[in-house]
Amino acid sequence: MNAAVPDVGSEALFRYVLRLGDLSLVLGQRLSEWVGHSPALEEDLGLANIALDLIGQARLLLSYAGEIEGRGRDEDKLAFLREQGAYFNAILAEQPNGDFGQTIVRQVIIDAFQLELYERLAASRDERLAAIAAKSAKEVRYHLRYSSDWLIRLGDGTAESHARAQAALELLWPYTVELFTEDELDRMMSDSGIAPRLPEVHSAWSARLDAILAEATLKRPADRPHAWHGKRGQHSEHLGYILAEMQYLQRAYPDARW
């Protein structure tokens, strides 16, 4: 284990890093579904580039997770050879793309979350995690600029684009609760100085999102109870379809190399 990290136990640190990697991995896979289907070539390229950034973040995090675990599983094995219940991404990342507005709403919510989280993780006592977070924060800052610009254009655009953006916000908002629900692992990581407190992240995220929604002339939905908890390995049916496509080659041709 990294010498700069308090002894929180390798299993706990492994699972926390896996959570971060899985969020980027699953969201990157979702965004890649837009390639060739975006409303314009420029957006096709924009979403593809964000997806590539997310997959790059996932590679760094999953590689580190494999080293922490020490069982010989590299980034590929962790990405492609786990069962559904062994993924720990937040449920929001696996939700269907829907129309372009729904994808943008999902992206804004997660971009703002990742930015606030990574900026604070860059001060982590885990030097490896801090370095990954610092690099990722630079990328996510661009992601949020892209997604928030689009949300403002849609929300403050035509009557139809506004209605669709508001409907997407209402649909996806319940999933935001999970992002900020602290469990024992979150508290262990923050107590050890590895991760920030989620209430602190939530407060900053909320303020940033409120400013974006105000400019987009969109109404923030009320918080509602949320039954799914992907951070505990409890997923919606959507993740199974994502994994069936994502894992096909590795499972059909084990250990294949290009």
PDB file of C-alpha atoms in Angstrom:
ATOM      1  CA  MET A   1       0.000   0.000   0.000  1.00  0.00           C
ATOM      2  CA  ASN A   2       1.083   3.571  -0.627  1.00  0.00           C
ATOM      3  CA  ALA A   3       3.344   4.571   2.279  1.00  0.00           C
ATOM      4  CA  ALA A   4       1.679   7.985   2.501  1.00  0.00           C
ATOM      5  CA  VAL A   5      -1.708   6.446   3.301  1.00  0.00           C
ATOM      6  CA  PRO A   6      -2.932   5.688   6.837  1.00  0.00           C
ATOM      7  CA  ASP A   7      -3.629   2.004   7.369  1.00  0.00           C
ATOM      8  CA  VAL A   8      -7.312   1.792   6.428  1.00  0.00           C
ATOM      9  CA  GLY A   9      -6.928  -1.748   5.108  1.00  0.00           C
ATOM     10  CA  SER A  10      -6.274  -2.740   1.515  1.00  0.00           C
ATOM     11  CA  GLU A  11      -9.796  -4.118   0.995  1.00  0.00           C
ATOM     12  CA  ALA A  12     -11.436  -0.814   1.938  1.00  0.00           C
ATOM     13  CA  LEU A  13      -9.101   1.258  -0.213  1.00  0.00           C
ATOM     14  CA  PHE A  14      -9.499  -1.195  -3.104  1.00  0.00           C
ATOM     15  CA  ARG A  15     -13.262  -0.901  -3.003  1.00  0.00           C
ATOM     16  CA  TYR A  16     -13.210   2.891  -2.784  1.00  0.00           C
ATOM     17  CA  VAL A  17     -10.883   3.268  -5.773  1.00  0.00           C
ATOM     18  CA  LEU A  18     -13.011   0.725  -7.637  1.00  0.00           C
ATOM     19  CA  ARG A  19     -16.095   2.894  -7.041  1.00  0.00           C
ATOM     20  CA  LEU A  20     -14.397   5.861  -8.637  1.00  0.00           C
ATOM     21  CA  GLY A  21     -13.165   3.820 -11.587  1.00  0.00           C
ATOM     22  CA  ASP A  22     -16.502   2.132 -12.197  1.00  0.00           C
ATOM     23  CA  LEU A  23     -18.351   5.450 -12.349  1.00  0.00           C
ATOM     24  CA  SER A  24     -16.059   6.704 -15.121  1.00  0.00           C
ATOM     25  CA  LEU A  25     -16.004   3.331 -16.885  1.00  0.00           C
ATOM     26  CA  VAL A  26     -19.777   2.910 -17.096  1.00  0.00           C
ATOM     27  CA  LEU A  27     -20.450   6.542 -17.993  1.00  0.00           C
ATOM     28  CA  GLY A  28     -17.758   6.407 -20.682  1.00  0.00           C
ATOM     29  CA  GLN A  29     -19.360   3.288 -22.142  1.00  0.00           C
ATOM     30  CA  ARG A  30     -22.767   4.973 -22.156  1.00  0.00           C
ATOM     31  CA  LEU A  31     -21.460   8.089 -23.902  1.00  0.00           C
ATOM     32  CA  SER A  32     -19.718   5.987 -26.544  1.00  0.00           C
ATOM     33  CA  GLU A  33     -23.165   4.820 -27.692  1.00  0.00           C
ATOM     34  CA  TRP A  34     -23.669   8.288 -29.191  1.00  0.00           C
ATOM     35  CA  VAL A  35     -20.800   7.862 -31.666  1.00  0.00           C
ATOM     36  CA  GLY A  36     -22.357   8.018 -35.116  1.00  0.00           C
ATOM     37  CA  HIS A  37     -25.741   9.019 -33.693  1.00  0.00           C
ATOM     38  CA  SER A  38     -25.236  12.538 -32.326  1.00  0.00           C
ATOM     39  CA  PRO A  39     -27.356  15.399 -33.713  1.00  0.00           C
ATOM     40  CA  ALA A  40     -24.304  16.972 -35.378  1.00  0.00           C
ATOM     41  CA  LEU A  41     -20.756  15.938 -36.269  1.00  0.00           C
ATOM     42  CA  GLU A  42     -19.281  18.399 -33.777  1.00  0.00           C
ATOM     43  CA  GLU A  43     -21.278  16.851 -30.926  1.00  0.00           C
ATOM     44  CA  ASP A  44     -20.364  13.373 -32.134  1.00  0.00           C
ATOM     45  CA  LEU A  45     -16.712  14.305 -31.683  1.00  0.00           C
ATOM     46  CA  GLY A  46     -17.328  16.184 -28.433  1.00  0.00           C
ATOM     47  CA  LEU A  47     -19.096  13.279 -26.716  1.00  0.00           C
ATOM     48  CA  ALA A  48     -16.553  10.792 -28.079  1.00  0.00           C
ATOM     49  CA  ASN A  49     -13.703  12.839 -26.609  1.00  0.00           C
ATOM     50  CA  ILE A  50     -15.413  13.013 -23.219  1.00  0.00           C
ATOM     51  CA  ALA A  51     -15.995   9.257 -23.340  1.00  0.00           C
ATOM     52  CA  LEU A  52     -12.292   8.717 -24.076  1.00  0.00           C
ATOM     53  CA  ASP A  53     -11.323  10.917 -21.122  1.00  0.00           C
ATOM     54  CA  LEU A  54     -13.618   8.914 -18.853  1.00  0.00           C
ATOM     55  CA  ILE A  55     -12.195   5.600 -20.047  1.00  0.00           C
ATOM     56  CA  GLY A  56      -8.714   7.000 -19.468  1.00  0.00           C
ATOM     57  CA  GLN A  57      -9.652   7.908 -15.899  1.00  0.00           C
ATOM     58  CA  ALA A  58     -11.115   4.441 -15.408  1.00  0.00           C
ATOM     59  CA  ARG A  59      -7.864   2.850 -16.638  1.00  0.00           C
ATOM     60  CA  LEU A  60      -5.776   4.775 -14.120  1.00  0.00           C
ATOM     61  CA  LEU A  61      -8.139   4.010 -11.251  1.00  0.00           C
ATOM     62  CA  LEU A  62      -8.691   0.351 -12.082  1.00  0.00           C
ATOM     63  CA  SER A  63      -4.953  -0.193 -12.551  1.00  0.00           C
ATOM     64  CA  TYR A  64      -4.374   1.263  -9.096  1.00  0.00           C
ATOM     65  CA  ALA A  65      -7.205  -0.813  -7.658  1.00  0.00           C
ATOM     66  CA  GLY A  66      -5.636  -3.972  -9.082  1.00  0.00           C
ATOM     67  CA  GLU A  67      -2.295  -3.115  -7.473  1.00  0.00           C
ATOM     68  CA  ILE A  68      -3.985  -2.507  -4.121  1.00  0.00           C
ATOM     69  CA  GLU A  69      -5.850  -5.809  -4.344  1.00  0.00           C
ATOM     70  CA  GLY A  70      -2.672  -7.727  -5.193  1.00  0.00           C
ATOM     71  CA  ARG A  71      -4.429 -10.674  -6.828  1.00  0.00           C
ATOM     72  CA  GLY A  72      -3.066 -10.235 -10.331  1.00  0.00           C
ATOM     73  CA  ARG A  73      -6.118  -8.506 -11.775  1.00  0.00           C
ATOM     74  CA  ASP A  74      -5.107  -5.678 -14.076  1.00  0.00           C
ATOM     75  CA  GLU A  75      -7.318  -2.910 -15.482  1.00  0.00           C
ATOM     76  CA  ASP A  76      -8.680  -5.180 -18.239  1.00  0.00           C
ATOM     77  CA  LYS A  77      -9.650  -8.000 -15.910  1.00  0.00           C
ATOM     78  CA  LEU A  78     -11.333  -5.589 -13.517  1.00  0.00           C
ATOM     79  CA  ALA A  79     -13.160  -3.842 -16.363  1.00  0.00           C
ATOM     80  CA  PHE A  80     -14.302  -6.885 -18.309  1.00  0.00           C
ATOM     81  CA  LEU A  81     -14.338  -9.964 -16.066  1.00  0.00           C
ATOM     82  CA  ARG A  82     -16.528  -9.034 -13.111  1.00  0.00           C
ATOM     83  CA  GLU A  83     -20.166  -9.942 -12.585  1.00  0.00           C
ATOM     84  CA  GLN A  84     -22.809  -7.232 -12.342  1.00  0.00           C
ATOM     85  CA  GLY A  85     -22.943  -7.232  -8.534  1.00  0.00           C
ATOM     86  CA  ALA A  86     -19.188  -6.599  -8.354  1.00  0.00           C
ATOM     87  CA  TYR A  87     -19.472  -3.163 -10.010  1.00  0.00           C
ATOM     88  CA  PHE A  88     -19.873  -0.201  -7.682  1.00  0.00           C
ATOM     89  CA  ASN A  89     -20.773   2.746  -9.910  1.00  0.00           C
ATOM     90  CA  ALA A  90     -23.620   5.033  -8.943  1.00  0.00           C
ATOM     91  CA  ILE A  91     -26.879   4.063 -10.640  1.00  0.00           C
ATOM     92  CA  LEU A  92     -27.125   7.379 -12.476  1.00  0.00           C
ATOM     93  CA  ALA A  93     -24.200   6.506 -14.779  1.00  0.00           C
ATOM     94  CA  GLU A  94     -25.952   3.438 -16.172  1.00  0.00           C
ATOM     95  CA  GLN A  95     -29.248   5.127 -17.019  1.00  0.00           C
ATOM     96  CA  PRO A  96     -30.145   5.057 -20.734  1.00  0.00           C
ATOM     97  CA  ASN A  97     -29.036   7.950 -22.917  1.00  0.00           C
ATOM     98  CA  GLY A  98     -32.597   8.834 -23.920  1.00  0.00           C
ATOM     99  CA  ASP A  99     -32.673  11.886 -26.159  1.00  0.00           C
ATOM    100  CA  PHE A 100     -29.795  14.345 -26.395  1.00  0.00           C
ATOM    101  CA  GLY A 101     -31.277  16.485 -23.624  1.00  0.00           C
ATOM    102  CA  GLN A 102     -31.452  13.542 -21.219  1.00  0.00           C
ATOM    103  CA  THR A 103     -27.817  12.672 -21.928  1.00  0.00           C
ATOM    104  CA  ILE A 104     -26.792  16.286 -21.290  1.00  0.00           C
ATOM    105  CA  VAL A 105     -28.707  16.471 -17.999  1.00  0.00           C
ATOM    106  CA  ARG A 106     -27.074  13.252 -16.780  1.00  0.00           C
ATOM    107  CA  GLN A 107     -23.697  14.563 -17.880  1.00  0.00           C
ATOM    108  CA  VAL A 108     -24.037  17.907 -16.113  1.00  0.00           C
ATOM    109  CA  ILE A 109     -25.005  16.227 -12.851  1.00  0.00           C
ATOM    110  CA  ILE A 110     -22.072  13.793 -12.917  1.00  0.00           C
ATOM    111  CA  ASP A 111     -19.571  16.303 -14.301  1.00  0.00           C
ATOM    112  CA  ALA A 112     -20.333  18.721 -11.468  1.00  0.00           C
ATOM    113  CA  PHE A 113     -20.063  15.894  -8.937  1.00  0.00           C
ATOM    114  CA  GLN A 114     -16.759  14.601 -10.294  1.00  0.00           C
ATOM    115  CA  LEU A 115     -15.276  18.088 -10.468  1.00  0.00           C
ATOM    116  CA  GLU A 116     -16.042  18.888  -6.828  1.00  0.00           C
ATOM    117  CA  LEU A 117     -14.872  15.435  -5.742  1.00  0.00           C
ATOM    118  CA  TYR A 118     -11.646  15.346  -7.771  1.00  0.00           C
ATOM    119  CA  GLU A 119     -10.627  18.875  -6.776  1.00  0.00           C
ATOM    120  CA  ARG A 120     -10.760  17.747  -3.150  1.00  0.00           C
ATOM    121  CA  LEU A 121      -9.254  14.316  -3.800  1.00  0.00           C
ATOM    122  CA  ALA A 122      -6.231  16.100  -5.269  1.00  0.00           C
ATOM    123  CA  ALA A 123      -5.322  16.879  -1.645  1.00  0.00           C
ATOM    124  CA  SER A 124      -5.682  13.230  -0.579  1.00  0.00           C
ATOM    125  CA  ARG A 125      -3.080  11.686   1.716  1.00  0.00           C
ATOM    126  CA  ASP A 126      -2.899   8.877  -0.823  1.00  0.00           C
ATOM    127  CA  GLU A 127      -0.338  10.326  -3.210  1.00  0.00           C
ATOM    128  CA  ARG A 128      -1.272   8.040  -6.106  1.00  0.00           C
ATOM    129  CA  LEU A 129      -4.962   8.822  -5.810  1.00  0.00           C
ATOM    130  CA  ALA A 130      -4.190  12.538  -5.449  1.00  0.00           C
ATOM    131  CA  ALA A 131      -2.208  12.497  -8.707  1.00  0.00           C
ATOM    132  CA  ILE A 132      -4.996  10.715 -10.593  1.00  0.00           C
ATOM    133  CA  ALA A 133      -7.562  13.149  -9.185  1.00  0.00           C
ATOM    134  CA  ALA A 134      -5.503  16.210 -10.147  1.00  0.00           C
ATOM    135  CA  LYS A 135      -5.194  14.997 -13.736  1.00  0.00           C
ATOM    136  CA  SER A 136      -8.865  14.014 -13.911  1.00  0.00           C
ATOM    137  CA  ALA A 137     -10.063  17.356 -12.501  1.00  0.00           C
ATOM    138  CA  LYS A 138      -8.501  19.175 -15.470  1.00  0.00           C
ATOM    139  CA  GLU A 139     -10.445  16.959 -17.876  1.00  0.00           C
ATOM    140  CA  VAL A 140     -13.712  17.122 -15.951  1.00  0.00           C
ATOM    141  CA  ARG A 141     -13.524  20.907 -15.850  1.00  0.00           C
ATOM    142  CA  TYR A 142     -13.766  20.843 -19.661  1.00  0.00           C
ATOM    143  CA  HIS A 143     -16.523  18.196 -19.548  1.00  0.00           C
ATOM    144  CA  LEU A 144     -18.662  20.417 -17.326  1.00  0.00           C
ATOM    145  CA  ARG A 145     -18.065  23.459 -19.517  1.00  0.00           C
ATOM    146  CA  TYR A 146     -19.261  21.476 -22.525  1.00  0.00           C
ATOM    147  CA  SER A 147     -22.303  19.887 -20.845  1.00  0.00           C
ATOM    148  CA  SER A 148     -23.422  23.023 -18.973  1.00  0.00           C
ATOM    149  CA  ASP A 149     -23.175  25.141 -22.133  1.00  0.00           C
ATOM    150  CA  TRP A 150     -25.469  22.675 -23.839  1.00  0.00           C
ATOM    151  CA  LEU A 151     -27.905  22.534 -20.923  1.00  0.00           C
ATOM    152  CA  ILE A 152     -28.168  26.325 -20.949  1.00  0.00           C
ATOM    153  CA  ARG A 153     -28.809  26.298 -24.702  1.00  0.00           C
ATOM    154  CA  LEU A 154     -31.528  23.659 -24.322  1.00  0.00           C
ATOM    155  CA  GLY A 155     -33.156  25.049 -21.190  1.00  0.00           C
ATOM    156  CA  ASP A 156     -33.156  28.653 -22.399  1.00  0.00           C
ATOM    157  CA  GLY A 157     -33.953  27.712 -25.993  1.00  0.00           C
ATOM    158  CA  THR A 158     -37.244  26.774 -27.607  1.00  0.00           C
ATOM    159  CA  ALA A 159     -40.349  25.744 -25.700  1.00  0.00           C
ATOM    160  CA  GLU A 160     -39.775  22.139 -26.756  1.00  0.00           C
ATOM    161  CA  SER A 161     -36.092  22.018 -25.797  1.00  0.00           C
ATOM    162  CA  HIS A 162     -36.912  23.607 -22.422  1.00  0.00           C
ATOM    163  CA  ALA A 163     -39.697  21.095 -21.756  1.00  0.00           C
ATOM    164  CA  ARG A 164     -37.503  18.151 -22.696  1.00  0.00           C
ATOM    165  CA  ALA A 165     -34.624  19.338 -20.525  1.00  0.00           C
ATOM    166  CA  GLN A 166     -36.941  19.884 -17.552  1.00  0.00           C
ATOM    167  CA  ALA A 167     -38.505  16.437 -18.049  1.00  0.00           C
ATOM    168  CA  ALA A 168     -35.042  14.853 -18.132  1.00  0.00           C
ATOM    169  CA  LEU A 169     -34.109  16.691 -14.945  1.00  0.00           C
ATOM    170  CA  GLU A 170     -37.235  15.404 -13.197  1.00  0.00           C
ATOM    171  CA  LEU A 171     -36.533  11.859 -14.414  1.00  0.00           C
ATOM    172  CA  LEU A 172     -32.897  11.704 -13.341  1.00  0.00           C
ATOM    173  CA  TRP A 173     -32.923  13.835 -10.204  1.00  0.00           C
ATOM    174  CA  PRO A 174     -33.834  11.022  -7.765  1.00  0.00           C
ATOM    175  CA  TYR A 175     -30.575   9.260  -8.663  1.00  0.00           C
ATOM    176  CA  THR A 176     -28.538  12.203  -7.351  1.00  0.00           C
ATOM    177  CA  VAL A 177     -29.327  11.174  -3.768  1.00  0.00           C
ATOM    178  CA  GLU A 178     -27.003   8.177  -4.019  1.00  0.00           C
ATOM    179  CA  LEU A 179     -24.014  10.313  -5.014  1.00  0.00           C
ATOM    180  CA  PHE A 180     -24.022  11.998  -1.608  1.00  0.00           C
ATOM    181  CA  THR A 181     -25.287   9.224   0.680  1.00  0.00           C
ATOM    182  CA  GLU A 182     -22.394   8.416   3.012  1.00  0.00           C
ATOM    183  CA  ASP A 183     -21.846   4.817   4.021  1.00  0.00           C
ATOM    184  CA  GLU A 184     -19.231   3.240   6.273  1.00  0.00           C
ATOM    185  CA  LEU A 185     -16.666   3.116   3.476  1.00  0.00           C
ATOM    186  CA  ASP A 186     -17.102   6.822   2.655  1.00  0.00           C
ATOM    187  CA  ARG A 187     -16.699   7.736   6.309  1.00  0.00           C
ATOM    188  CA  MET A 188     -13.635   5.512   6.688  1.00  0.00           C
ATOM    189  CA  MET A 189     -11.966   7.152   3.699  1.00  0.00           C
ATOM    190  CA  SER A 190     -12.711  10.689   4.880  1.00  0.00           C
ATOM    191  CA  ASP A 191     -11.694   9.946   8.497  1.00  0.00           C
ATOM    192  CA  SER A 192      -8.321   8.736   7.235  1.00  0.00           C
ATOM    193  CA  GLY A 193      -7.745  11.810   5.071  1.00  0.00           C
ATOM    194  CA  ILE A 194      -7.986   9.868   1.821  1.00  0.00           C
ATOM    195  CA  ALA A 195     -11.289  11.326   0.628  1.00  0.00           C
ATOM    196  CA  PRO A 196     -13.335  14.459   1.371  1.00  0.00           C
ATOM    197  CA  ARG A 197     -16.573  14.444   3.314  1.00  0.00           C
ATOM    198  CA  LEU A 198     -19.521  13.907   0.994  1.00  0.00           C
ATOM    199  CA  PRO A 199     -21.641  16.629   2.683  1.00  0.00           C
ATOM    200  CA  GLU A 200     -18.881  19.100   1.772  1.00  0.00           C
ATOM    201  CA  VAL A 201     -18.879  17.842  -1.827  1.00  0.00           C
ATOM    202  CA  HIS A 202     -22.683  18.016  -1.889  1.00  0.00           C
ATOM    203  CA  SER A 203     -22.763  21.626  -0.716  1.00  0.00           C
ATOM    204  CA  ALA A 204     -20.318  22.749  -3.418  1.00  0.00           C
ATOM    205  CA  TRP A 205     -22.046  20.646  -6.086  1.00  0.00           C
ATOM    206  CA  SER A 206     -25.435  22.036  -5.127  1.00  0.00           C
ATOM    207  CA  ALA A 207     -24.278  25.651  -5.386  1.00  0.00           C
ATOM    208  CA  ARG A 208     -22.593  25.046  -8.738  1.00  0.00           C
ATOM    209  CA  LEU A 209     -25.614  23.214 -10.134  1.00  0.00           C
ATOM    210  CA  ASP A 210     -28.075  25.844  -8.922  1.00  0.00           C
ATOM    211  CA  ALA A 211     -26.131  28.504 -10.841  1.00  0.00           C
ATOM    212  CA  ILE A 212     -26.217  26.407 -14.034  1.00  0.00           C
ATOM    213  CA  LEU A 213     -29.942  25.653 -13.689  1.00  0.00           C
ATOM    214  CA  ALA A 214     -30.742  29.308 -13.082  1.00  0.00           C
ATOM    215  CA  GLU A 215     -28.977  30.307 -16.289  1.00  0.00           C
ATOM    216  CA  ALA A 216     -30.753  27.491 -18.118  1.00  0.00           C
ATOM    217  CA  THR A 217     -34.114  28.706 -16.708  1.00  0.00           C
ATOM    218  CA  LEU A 218     -34.737  25.204 -15.341  1.00  0.00           C
ATOM    219  CA  LYS A 219     -36.358  24.394 -12.008  1.00  0.00           C
ATOM    220  CA  ARG A 220     -34.479  22.229  -9.548  1.00  0.00           C
ATOM    221  CA  PRO A 221     -36.628  19.212  -8.595  1.00  0.00           C
ATOM    222  CA  ALA A 222     -37.304  18.298  -4.990  1.00  0.00           C
ATOM    223  CA  ASP A 223     -35.204  15.498  -3.507  1.00  0.00           C
ATOM    224  CA  ARG A 224     -37.007  12.170  -3.335  1.00  0.00           C
ATOM    225  CA  PRO A 225     -36.127   8.801  -1.736  1.00  0.00           C
ATOM    226  CA  HIS A 226     -34.015   6.538  -3.911  1.00  0.00           C
ATOM    227  CA  ALA A 227     -34.101   2.758  -3.506  1.00  0.00           C
ATOM    228  CA  TRP A 228     -31.173   1.704  -5.726  1.00  0.00           C
ATOM    229  CA  HIS A 229     -27.604   1.746  -4.453  1.00  0.00           C
ATOM    230  CA  GLY A 230     -25.018   0.937  -7.080  1.00  0.00           C
ATOM    231  CA  LYS A 231     -22.256   1.815  -4.613  1.00  0.00           C
ATOM    232  CA  ARG A 232     -23.269  -1.384  -2.795  1.00  0.00           C
ATOM    233  CA  GLY A 233     -23.429  -3.438  -5.993  1.00  0.00           C
ATOM    234  CA  GLN A 234     -27.225  -3.179  -6.316  1.00  0.00           C
ATOM    235  CA  HIS A 235     -27.959  -2.100  -9.866  1.00  0.00           C
ATOM    236  CA  SER A 236     -30.796  -1.424 -12.268  1.00  0.00           C
ATOM    237  CA  GLU A 237     -31.426  -3.802 -15.145  1.00  0.00           C
ATOM    238  CA  HIS A 238     -29.616  -1.393 -17.457  1.00  0.00           C
ATOM    239  CA  LEU A 239     -26.135  -2.326 -16.256  1.00  0.00           C
ATOM    240  CA  GLY A 240     -26.600  -5.919 -17.382  1.00  0.00           C
ATOM    241  CA  TYR A 241     -27.156  -4.805 -20.977  1.00  0.00           C
ATOM    242  CA  ILE A 242     -24.140  -2.497 -20.831  1.00  0.00           C
ATOM    243  CA  LEU A 243     -21.906  -5.304 -19.557  1.00  0.00           C
ATOM    244  CA  ALA A 244     -23.208  -7.802 -22.120  1.00  0.00           C
ATOM    245  CA  GLU A 245     -21.956  -5.526 -24.881  1.00  0.00           C
ATOM    246  CA  MET A 246     -18.847  -4.260 -23.124  1.00  0.00           C
ATOM    247  CA  GLN A 247     -17.592  -7.669 -22.010  1.00  0.00           C
ATOM    248  CA  TYR A 248     -18.418  -9.706 -25.108  1.00  0.00           C
ATOM    249  CA  LEU A 249     -14.950  -9.900 -26.689  1.00  0.00           C
ATOM    250  CA  GLN A 250     -13.112 -10.639 -23.448  1.00  0.00           C
ATOM    251  CA  ARG A 251     -15.522 -13.420 -22.558  1.00  0.00           C
ATOM    252  CA  ALA A 252     -15.673 -14.861 -26.079  1.00  0.00           C
ATOM    253  CA  TYR A 253     -11.885 -14.743 -26.510  1.00  0.00           C
ATOM    254  CA  PRO A 254     -10.313 -14.909 -23.036  1.00  0.00           C
ATOM    255  CA  ASP A 255      -6.947 -13.154 -22.689  1.00  0.00           C
ATOM    256  CA  ALA A 256      -7.001 -12.045 -26.331  1.00  0.00           C
ATOM    257  CA  ARG A 257      -4.423  -9.406 -27.245  1.00  0.00           C
ATOM    258  CA  TRP A 258      -4.401  -7.013 -30.201  1.00  0.00           C
TER     259      TRP A 258
END
